[in-house]
């Protein structure tokens, strides 16, 4: 069911124009209007799901299965030096459209418009602490 007021559902339905890259019965891919770098593409499931937390396995499978196809098409089109896949979940993590989407951002050089750097904290954890953390997570796998 399309979600009322969801711009990505409206894009899928054709109510809002988009630069379509790919479409099949399960997914839709189109250019991100911000074009962080040339060819910046979003791939979304046709079923409205808010973000990764609310995504059933079958929808996730169909979505991620198509990611390499789109990535390779961008690679062939523009010959980038690399590609970043980004998926933001919840406002705090910069999600601004609440319909699940994966960003495919081809990378050309240091000044291509993409900036994401993170710190390493590997020297702050012992093996035991890492084991505790991994157990805290794996205890909650359904
Ligand atoms: P996020 O911040 O991860 O939720 O990403 C949402 C993305 O949707 C942003 O990068 C926007 O540029 C993009 N976006 C919003 N509206 C449109 C639109 N009408 N067509 C294409 N991309 C859009
Ligand atoms: Zn939607």
Tab-separated table of N, CA and C and ligand atoms in Angstrom:
chain	number	residue	atom	x	y	z
A	1	UNK	N	0.848	-1.212	0.000
A	1	UNK	CA	0.000	0.000	0.000
A	1	UNK	C	0.876	1.251	0.000
A	2	UNK	N	0.646	2.171	-0.950
A	2	UNK	CA	1.397	3.429	-0.882
A	2	UNK	C	1.075	4.165	0.403
A	3	UNK	N	2.056	4.861	0.918
A	3	UNK	CA	1.878	5.603	2.160
A	3	UNK	C	1.515	7.033	1.796
A	4	UNK	N	0.422	7.499	2.360
A	4	UNK	CA	-0.026	8.871	2.102
A	4	UNK	C	1.094	9.839	2.483
A	5	UNK	N	1.305	10.851	1.668
A	5	UNK	CA	2.306	11.883	1.948
A	5	UNK	C	3.752	11.408	1.814
A	6	UNK	N	3.979	10.191	1.283
A	6	UNK	CA	5.363	9.731	1.105
A	6	UNK	C	5.809	10.111	-0.311
A	7	UNK	N	6.861	10.919	-0.394
A	7	UNK	CA	7.267	11.386	-1.732
A	7	UNK	C	7.799	10.234	-2.587
A	8	UNK	N	8.405	9.235	-1.963
A	8	UNK	CA	8.925	8.132	-2.768
A	8	UNK	C	7.788	7.240	-3.290
A	9	UNK	N	6.722	7.067	-2.505
A	9	UNK	CA	5.548	6.350	-3.031
A	9	UNK	C	4.961	7.121	-4.209
A	10	UNK	N	4.963	8.435	-4.099
A	10	UNK	CA	4.440	9.259	-5.208
A	10	UNK	C	5.337	9.145	-6.441
A	11	UNK	N	6.632	9.037	-6.235
A	11	UNK	CA	7.559	8.843	-7.367
A	11	UNK	C	7.285	7.500	-8.037
A	12	UNK	N	7.112	6.443	-7.245
A	12	UNK	CA	6.809	5.120	-7.808
A	12	UNK	C	5.524	5.168	-8.631
A	13	UNK	N	4.530	5.873	-8.116
A	13	UNK	CA	3.224	5.960	-8.807
A	13	UNK	C	3.239	6.911	-9.994
A	14	UNK	N	4.321	7.688	-10.132
A	14	UNK	CA	4.402	8.645	-11.231
A	14	UNK	C	3.727	9.980	-10.918
A	15	UNK	N	3.309	10.175	-9.679
A	15	UNK	CA	2.666	11.445	-9.304
A	15	UNK	C	3.691	12.566	-9.154
A	16	UNK	N	4.937	12.197	-8.861
A	16	UNK	CA	6.048	13.154	-8.825
A	16	UNK	C	7.059	12.666	-9.858
A	17	UNK	N	7.573	13.549	-10.713
A	17	UNK	CA	8.524	13.100	-11.744
A	17	UNK	C	9.853	12.652	-11.149
A	18	UNK	N	10.502	11.722	-11.834
A	18	UNK	CA	11.840	11.281	-11.407
A	18	UNK	C	12.628	10.869	-12.631
A	19	UNK	N	13.942	10.850	-12.480
A	19	UNK	CA	14.822	10.363	-13.543
A	19	UNK	C	15.069	8.883	-13.273
A	20	UNK	N	14.247	8.037	-13.910
A	20	UNK	CA	14.278	6.604	-13.619
A	20	UNK	C	15.525	5.934	-14.179
A	21	UNK	N	16.138	5.103	-13.355
A	21	UNK	CA	17.304	4.323	-13.762
A	21	UNK	C	16.904	2.872	-14.028
A	22	UNK	N	15.996	2.345	-13.211
A	22	UNK	CA	15.644	0.925	-13.277
A	22	UNK	C	14.299	0.710	-12.599
A	23	UNK	N	13.542	-0.249	-13.132
A	23	UNK	CA	12.280	-0.606	-12.474
A	23	UNK	C	11.944	-2.048	-12.768
A	24	UNK	N	11.487	-2.766	-11.760
A	24	UNK	CA	10.851	-4.063	-11.986
A	24	UNK	C	9.678	-4.154	-11.026
A	25	UNK	N	9.117	-5.339	-10.844
A	25	UNK	CA	7.885	-5.396	-10.038
A	25	UNK	C	8.131	-5.128	-8.552
A	26	UNK	N	9.377	-5.247	-8.121
A	26	UNK	CA	9.667	-5.103	-6.692
A	26	UNK	C	10.389	-3.823	-6.311
A	27	UNK	N	11.209	-3.292	-7.206
A	27	UNK	CA	12.042	-2.140	-6.836
A	27	UNK	C	11.985	-1.046	-7.904
A	28	UNK	N	12.404	0.145	-7.482
A	28	UNK	CA	12.468	1.311	-8.372
A	28	UNK	C	13.773	2.022	-8.056
A	29	UNK	N	14.506	2.443	-9.069
A	29	UNK	CA	15.750	3.185	-8.852
A	29	UNK	C	15.709	4.449	-9.695
A	30	UNK	N	16.176	5.539	-9.105
A	30	UNK	CA	16.093	6.848	-9.769
A	30	UNK	C	17.198	7.743	-9.236
A	31	UNK	N	17.490	8.808	-10.005
A	31	UNK	CA	18.550	9.719	-9.574
A	31	UNK	C	18.121	10.496	-8.345
A	32	UNK	N	19.020	10.570	-7.359
A	32	UNK	CA	18.806	11.457	-6.219
A	32	UNK	C	18.936	12.884	-6.724
A	33	UNK	N	17.926	13.689	-6.390
A	33	UNK	CA	17.882	15.057	-6.902
A	33	UNK	C	19.092	15.870	-6.441
A	34	UNK	N	19.701	15.471	-5.322
A	34	UNK	CA	20.851	16.231	-4.800
A	34	UNK	C	22.135	15.949	-5.586
A	35	UNK	N	22.211	14.811	-6.304
A	35	UNK	CA	23.392	14.475	-7.125
A	35	UNK	C	24.698	14.833	-6.409
A	36	UNK	N	24.845	14.278	-5.200
A	36	UNK	CA	26.072	14.496	-4.416
A	36	UNK	C	27.293	14.292	-5.308
A	37	UNK	N	27.258	13.237	-6.107
A	37	UNK	CA	28.219	13.086	-7.204
A	37	UNK	C	27.415	12.656	-8.438
A	38	UNK	N	28.009	12.798	-9.614
A	38	UNK	CA	27.274	12.489	-10.850
A	38	UNK	C	26.886	11.006	-10.903
A	39	UNK	N	25.598	10.752	-11.039
A	39	UNK	CA	25.114	9.377	-11.073
A	39	UNK	C	24.561	8.889	-9.746
A	40	UNK	N	24.608	9.736	-8.721
A	40	UNK	CA	24.057	9.409	-7.387
A	40	UNK	C	22.623	8.911	-7.553
A	41	UNK	N	22.403	7.658	-7.172
A	41	UNK	CA	21.140	6.958	-7.440
A	41	UNK	C	20.554	6.421	-6.147
A	42	UNK	N	19.232	6.398	-6.066
A	42	UNK	CA	18.533	5.779	-4.938
A	42	UNK	C	17.811	4.547	-5.442
A	43	UNK	N	17.889	3.462	-4.674
A	43	UNK	CA	17.092	2.278	-4.984
A	43	UNK	C	16.147	2.045	-3.824
A	44	UNK	N	14.873	1.830	-4.147
A	44	UNK	CA	13.835	1.706	-3.110
A	44	UNK	C	12.937	0.516	-3.401
A	45	UNK	N	12.379	-0.086	-2.337
A	45	UNK	CA	11.363	-1.121	-2.578
A	45	UNK	C	10.056	-0.453	-2.982
A	46	UNK	N	9.265	-1.123	-3.827
A	46	UNK	CA	7.967	-0.544	-4.197
A	46	UNK	C	6.990	-0.595	-3.037
A	47	UNK	N	7.178	-1.543	-2.161
A	47	UNK	CA	6.359	-1.589	-0.943
A	47	UNK	C	6.865	-0.539	0.031
A	48	UNK	N	5.956	0.259	0.586
A	48	UNK	CA	6.382	1.284	1.538
A	48	UNK	C	6.806	0.644	2.857
A	49	UNK	N	8.071	0.773	3.186
A	49	UNK	CA	8.558	0.433	4.536
A	49	UNK	C	9.383	1.625	5.007
A	50	UNK	N	9.286	1.913	6.289
A	50	UNK	CA	9.873	3.154	6.808
A	50	UNK	C	11.394	3.158	6.726
A	51	UNK	N	12.001	2.127	7.222
A	51	UNK	CA	13.470	2.053	7.190
A	51	UNK	C	13.904	0.612	7.456
A	52	UNK	N	15.183	0.414	7.680
A	52	UNK	CA	15.710	-0.959	7.739
A	52	UNK	C	15.091	-1.771	8.886
A	53	UNK	N	14.739	-1.075	9.978
A	53	UNK	CA	14.168	-1.791	11.123
A	53	UNK	C	12.839	-2.459	10.791
A	54	UNK	N	12.111	-1.858	9.871
A	54	UNK	CA	10.746	-2.316	9.581
A	54	UNK	C	10.668	-3.092	8.273
A	55	UNK	N	11.809	-3.585	7.823
A	55	UNK	CA	11.860	-4.230	6.513
A	55	UNK	C	11.788	-5.749	6.632
A	56	UNK	N	10.741	-6.369	6.090
A	56	UNK	CA	10.667	-7.831	6.102
A	56	UNK	C	11.782	-8.439	5.239
A	57	UNK	N	12.154	-9.670	5.575
A	57	UNK	CA	13.262	-10.336	4.873
A	57	UNK	C	13.080	-10.386	3.366
A	58	UNK	N	11.867	-10.688	2.926
A	58	UNK	CA	11.687	-10.858	1.477
A	58	UNK	C	11.880	-9.530	0.739
A	59	UNK	N	11.439	-8.445	1.336
A	59	UNK	CA	11.632	-7.131	0.703
A	59	UNK	C	13.110	-6.761	0.710
A	60	UNK	N	13.788	-7.035	1.819
A	60	UNK	CA	15.233	-6.763	1.896
A	60	UNK	C	15.974	-7.565	0.837
A	61	UNK	N	15.611	-8.819	0.690
A	61	UNK	CA	16.287	-9.692	-0.278
A	61	UNK	C	16.150	-9.156	-1.690
A	62	UNK	N	14.928	-8.806	-2.050
A	62	UNK	CA	14.688	-8.307	-3.411
A	62	UNK	C	15.409	-6.985	-3.645
A	63	UNK	N	15.425	-6.120	-2.632
A	63	UNK	CA	16.076	-4.813	-2.775
A	63	UNK	C	17.592	-4.978	-2.950
A	64	UNK	N	18.212	-5.702	-2.030
A	64	UNK	CA	19.676	-5.814	-2.058
A	64	UNK	C	20.162	-6.636	-3.250
A	65	UNK	N	19.309	-7.542	-3.722
A	65	UNK	CA	19.669	-8.331	-4.901
A	65	UNK	C	19.899	-7.435	-6.121
A	66	UNK	N	19.165	-6.352	-6.198
A	66	UNK	CA	19.272	-5.462	-7.352
A	66	UNK	C	20.400	-4.441	-7.215
A	67	UNK	N	20.935	-4.265	-6.016
A	67	UNK	CA	21.964	-3.232	-5.811
A	67	UNK	C	23.190	-3.443	-6.713
A	68	UNK	N	23.729	-4.665	-6.823
A	68	UNK	CA	24.901	-4.845	-7.691
A	68	UNK	C	24.607	-4.539	-9.158
A	69	UNK	N	23.394	-4.809	-9.594
A	69	UNK	CA	23.025	-4.527	-10.986
A	69	UNK	C	23.106	-3.023	-11.252
A	70	UNK	N	22.525	-2.247	-10.335
A	70	UNK	CA	22.538	-0.780	-10.494
A	70	UNK	C	23.975	-0.261	-10.365
A	71	UNK	N	24.705	-0.785	-9.363
A	71	UNK	CA	26.084	-0.322	-9.129
A	71	UNK	C	26.938	-0.549	-10.373
A	72	UNK	N	26.783	-1.703	-10.990
A	72	UNK	CA	27.591	-1.992	-12.180
A	72	UNK	C	27.182	-1.142	-13.379
A	73	UNK	N	25.898	-0.786	-13.458
A	73	UNK	CA	25.455	0.091	-14.550
A	73	UNK	C	26.072	1.483	-14.383
A	74	UNK	N	26.091	1.984	-13.144
A	74	UNK	CA	26.705	3.297	-12.885
A	74	UNK	C	28.200	3.229	-13.207
A	75	UNK	N	28.810	2.118	-12.801
A	75	UNK	CA	30.251	1.953	-13.053
A	75	UNK	C	30.547	1.981	-14.559
A	76	UNK	N	29.733	1.261	-15.317
A	76	UNK	CA	29.960	1.228	-16.773
A	76	UNK	C	29.690	2.596	-17.400
A	77	UNK	N	28.703	3.315	-16.856
A	77	UNK	CA	28.329	4.610	-17.446
A	77	UNK	C	29.396	5.668	-17.219
A	78	UNK	N	29.940	5.729	-15.995
A	78	UNK	CA	30.773	6.882	-15.633
A	78	UNK	C	32.177	6.531	-15.162
A	79	UNK	N	32.494	5.239	-15.093
A	79	UNK	CA	33.834	4.798	-14.714
A	79	UNK	C	34.363	5.473	-13.444
A	80	UNK	N	33.588	5.461	-12.355
A	80	UNK	CA	34.075	6.069	-11.105
A	80	UNK	C	35.235	5.261	-10.533
A	81	UNK	N	35.986	5.905	-9.622
A	81	UNK	CA	37.110	5.185	-8.990
A	81	UNK	C	36.622	4.271	-7.880
A	82	UNK	N	35.402	4.518	-7.375
A	82	UNK	CA	34.830	3.695	-6.314
A	82	UNK	C	33.368	4.039	-6.139
A	83	UNK	N	32.740	3.412	-5.155
A	83	UNK	CA	31.326	3.690	-4.911
A	83	UNK	C	30.998	3.451	-3.448
A	84	UNK	N	30.276	4.391	-2.848
A	84	UNK	CA	29.805	4.222	-1.476
A	84	UNK	C	28.307	3.917	-1.482
A	85	UNK	N	27.925	2.911	-0.698
A	85	UNK	CA	26.514	2.612	-0.467
A	85	UNK	C	26.161	3.146	0.907
A	86	UNK	N	25.117	3.944	0.975
A	86	UNK	CA	24.720	4.567	2.244
A	86	UNK	C	23.240	4.293	2.489
A	87	UNK	N	22.915	3.987	3.728
A	87	UNK	CA	21.510	3.808	4.108
A	87	UNK	C	21.320	4.454	5.463
A	88	UNK	N	20.545	5.540	5.522
A	88	UNK	CA	20.316	6.279	6.764
A	88	UNK	C	19.003	5.838	7.400
A	89	UNK	N	19.023	5.598	8.698
A	89	UNK	CA	17.836	5.144	9.410
A	89	UNK	C	17.576	6.002	10.637
A	90	UNK	N	16.413	6.641	10.641
A	90	UNK	CA	15.942	7.565	11.681
A	90	UNK	C	16.612	8.944	11.507
A	91	UNK	N	15.904	9.947	11.998
A	91	UNK	CA	16.352	11.331	11.822
A	91	UNK	C	17.750	11.547	12.368
A	92	UNK	N	18.032	10.956	13.532
A	92	UNK	CA	19.338	11.178	14.147
A	92	UNK	C	20.473	10.738	13.238
A	93	UNK	N	20.185	9.723	12.424
A	93	UNK	CA	21.192	9.217	11.479
A	93	UNK	C	20.957	9.777	10.075
A	94	UNK	N	20.345	10.966	10.016
A	94	UNK	CA	20.200	11.709	8.754
A	94	UNK	C	19.173	11.154	7.782
A	95	UNK	N	18.250	10.300	8.272
A	95	UNK	CA	17.174	9.899	7.365
A	95	UNK	C	16.196	11.071	7.235
A	96	UNK	N	15.938	11.505	6.009
A	96	UNK	CA	15.015	12.627	5.805
A	96	UNK	C	13.768	12.199	5.037
A	97	UNK	N	13.840	11.093	4.306
A	97	UNK	CA	12.653	10.547	3.652
A	97	UNK	C	12.403	9.171	4.264
A	98	UNK	N	11.175	9.000	4.796
A	98	UNK	CA	10.913	7.804	5.597
A	98	UNK	C	10.266	6.697	4.772
A	99	UNK	N	10.936	6.390	3.687
A	99	UNK	CA	10.663	5.226	2.841
A	99	UNK	C	12.056	4.659	2.558
A	100	UNK	N	12.272	3.423	2.962
A	100	UNK	CA	13.606	2.814	2.879
A	100	UNK	C	14.287	3.089	1.538
A	101	UNK	N	15.558	3.489	1.594
A	101	UNK	CA	16.307	3.701	0.355
A	101	UNK	C	17.796	3.483	0.596
A	102	UNK	N	18.440	2.985	-0.445
A	102	UNK	CA	19.896	2.841	-0.435
A	102	UNK	C	20.458	3.865	-1.411
A	103	UNK	N	21.417	4.655	-0.936
A	103	UNK	CA	22.119	5.579	-1.820
A	103	UNK	C	23.269	4.840	-2.492
A	104	UNK	N	23.397	4.992	-3.800
A	104	UNK	CA	24.600	4.542	-4.500
A	104	UNK	C	25.311	5.807	-4.954
A	105	UNK	N	26.486	6.040	-4.382
A	105	UNK	CA	27.204	7.293	-4.651
A	105	UNK	C	28.551	6.976	-5.289
A	106	UNK	N	28.634	7.154	-6.619
A	106	UNK	CA	29.920	6.892	-7.275
A	106	UNK	C	30.953	7.929	-6.844
A	107	UNK	N	32.203	7.488	-6.764
A	107	UNK	CA	33.264	8.362	-6.268
A	107	UNK	C	34.302	8.597	-7.356
A	108	UNK	N	34.637	9.866	-7.515
A	108	UNK	CA	35.528	10.261	-8.607
A	108	UNK	C	36.886	10.768	-8.137
A	109	UNK	N	36.866	11.618	-7.085
A	109	UNK	CA	38.124	12.118	-6.531
A	109	UNK	C	37.855	12.710	-5.150
A	110	UNK	N	38.882	13.269	-4.538
A	110	UNK	CA	38.777	13.757	-3.157
A	110	UNK	C	37.805	14.925	-3.019
A	111	UNK	N	37.562	15.627	-4.105
A	111	UNK	CA	36.722	16.828	-4.022
A	111	UNK	C	35.405	16.644	-4.772
A	112	UNK	N	34.945	15.388	-4.890
A	112	UNK	CA	33.755	15.132	-5.717
A	112	UNK	C	32.436	15.484	-5.031
A	113	UNK	N	32.478	15.932	-3.766
A	113	UNK	CA	31.250	16.350	-3.097
A	113	UNK	C	30.810	15.425	-1.983
A	114	UNK	N	31.436	14.261	-1.895
A	114	UNK	CA	31.072	13.297	-0.853
A	114	UNK	C	32.033	13.432	0.314
A	115	UNK	N	31.475	13.572	1.525
A	115	UNK	CA	32.329	13.630	2.716
A	115	UNK	C	31.751	12.741	3.801
A	116	UNK	N	32.440	11.683	4.146
A	116	UNK	CA	32.044	10.873	5.295
A	116	UNK	C	33.315	10.230	5.828
A	117	UNK	N	33.681	10.626	7.030
A	117	UNK	CA	34.878	10.067	7.643
A	117	UNK	C	34.510	9.628	9.044
A	118	UNK	N	35.062	8.504	9.498
A	118	UNK	CA	34.829	8.135	10.882
A	118	UNK	C	36.109	7.744	11.559
A	119	UNK	N	36.063	7.800	12.909
A	119	UNK	CA	37.259	7.540	13.704
A	119	UNK	C	37.352	6.056	14.027
A	120	UNK	N	38.552	5.557	14.201
A	120	UNK	CA	38.702	4.197	14.705
A	120	UNK	C	38.952	4.237	16.210
A	121	UNK	N	38.337	3.291	16.924
A	121	UNK	CA	38.528	3.186	18.373
A	121	UNK	C	39.043	1.793	18.742
A	122	UNK	N	39.704	1.151	17.803
A	122	UNK	CA	40.084	-0.249	18.019
A	122	UNK	C	41.017	-0.425	19.216
A	123	UNK	N	41.815	0.602	19.512
A	123	UNK	CA	42.747	0.443	20.643
A	123	UNK	C	42.065	0.656	22.000
A	124	UNK	N	40.765	0.939	22.001
A	124	UNK	CA	40.049	1.165	23.263
A	124	UNK	C	39.281	-0.075	23.732
A	125	UNK	N	39.349	-1.185	22.983
A	125	UNK	CA	38.589	-2.386	23.344
A	125	UNK	C	39.509	-3.596	23.454
A	126	UNK	N	39.282	-4.377	24.501
A	126	UNK	CA	39.988	-5.658	24.615
A	126	UNK	C	39.183	-6.715	23.855
A	127	UNK	N	39.787	-7.876	23.626
A	127	UNK	CA	39.072	-8.977	22.984
A	127	UNK	C	37.831	-9.349	23.790
A	128	UNK	N	37.961	-9.337	25.143
A	128	UNK	CA	36.827	-9.693	26.006
A	128	UNK	C	35.671	-8.707	25.814
A	129	UNK	N	36.023	-7.436	25.794
A	129	UNK	CA	34.968	-6.422	25.599
A	129	UNK	C	34.286	-6.600	24.245
A	130	UNK	N	35.065	-6.917	23.234
A	130	UNK	CA	34.462	-7.140	21.917
A	130	UNK	C	33.536	-8.353	21.948
A	131	UNK	N	33.970	-9.410	22.679
A	131	UNK	CA	33.101	-10.594	22.801
A	131	UNK	C	31.791	-10.243	23.507
A	132	UNK	N	31.872	-9.415	24.570
A	132	UNK	CA	30.664	-8.998	25.295
A	132	UNK	C	29.717	-8.226	24.383
A	133	UNK	N	30.293	-7.327	23.615
A	133	UNK	CA	29.463	-6.513	22.724
A	133	UNK	C	28.787	-7.397	21.672
A	134	UNK	N	29.566	-8.309	21.103
A	134	UNK	CA	28.982	-9.155	20.052
A	134	UNK	C	27.874	-10.036	20.632
A	135	UNK	N	28.053	-10.491	21.881
A	135	UNK	CA	26.990	-11.303	22.520
A	135	UNK	C	25.748	-10.473	22.783
A	136	UNK	N	25.939	-9.222	23.211
A	136	UNK	CA	24.786	-8.348	23.459
A	136	UNK	C	23.927	-8.229	22.215
A	137	UNK	N	24.581	-8.201	21.076
A	137	UNK	CA	23.830	-8.082	19.820
A	137	UNK	C	23.231	-9.426	19.420
A	138	UNK	N	24.059	-10.470	19.427
A	138	UNK	CA	23.578	-11.763	18.910
A	138	UNK	C	22.478	-12.354	19.787
A	139	UNK	N	22.428	-11.961	21.068
A	139	UNK	CA	21.337	-12.398	21.955
A	139	UNK	C	19.980	-11.940	21.461
A	140	UNK	N	19.971	-10.903	20.641
A	140	UNK	CA	18.697	-10.328	20.209
A	140	UNK	C	18.326	-10.695	18.775
A	141	UNK	N	19.088	-11.593	18.161
A	141	UNK	CA	18.728	-12.011	16.796
A	141	UNK	C	17.478	-12.864	16.855
A	142	UNK	N	16.502	-12.525	16.019
A	142	UNK	CA	15.264	-13.333	16.010
A	142	UNK	C	15.405	-14.502	15.051
B	1	LIG	P1	18.059	10.489	3.271
B	1	LIG	O1	18.547	11.814	3.781
B	1	LIG	O2	19.030	9.364	3.425
B	1	LIG	O3	16.680	10.163	3.833
B	1	LIG	O4	17.930	10.660	1.703
B	1	LIG	C1	16.825	11.205	1.081
B	1	LIG	C2	17.277	11.652	-0.269
B	1	LIG	O5	16.138	11.842	-1.092
B	1	LIG	C3	18.056	12.974	-0.277
B	1	LIG	O6	19.397	12.728	-0.705
B	1	LIG	C4	17.273	13.845	-1.257
B	1	LIG	O7	18.110	14.579	-2.126
B	1	LIG	C5	16.461	12.826	-2.031
B	1	LIG	N1	15.216	13.323	-2.569
B	1	LIG	C6	14.240	13.992	-1.916
B	1	LIG	N2	13.239	14.291	-2.745
B	1	LIG	C7	13.575	13.794	-3.961
B	1	LIG	C8	12.940	13.787	-5.248
B	1	LIG	N3	11.740	14.332	-5.445
B	1	LIG	N4	13.587	13.184	-6.265
B	1	LIG	C9	14.796	12.631	-6.075
B	1	LIG	N5	15.436	12.592	-4.890
B	1	LIG	C10	14.829	13.176	-3.854
B	2	LIG	ZN1	6.587	5.358	0.608
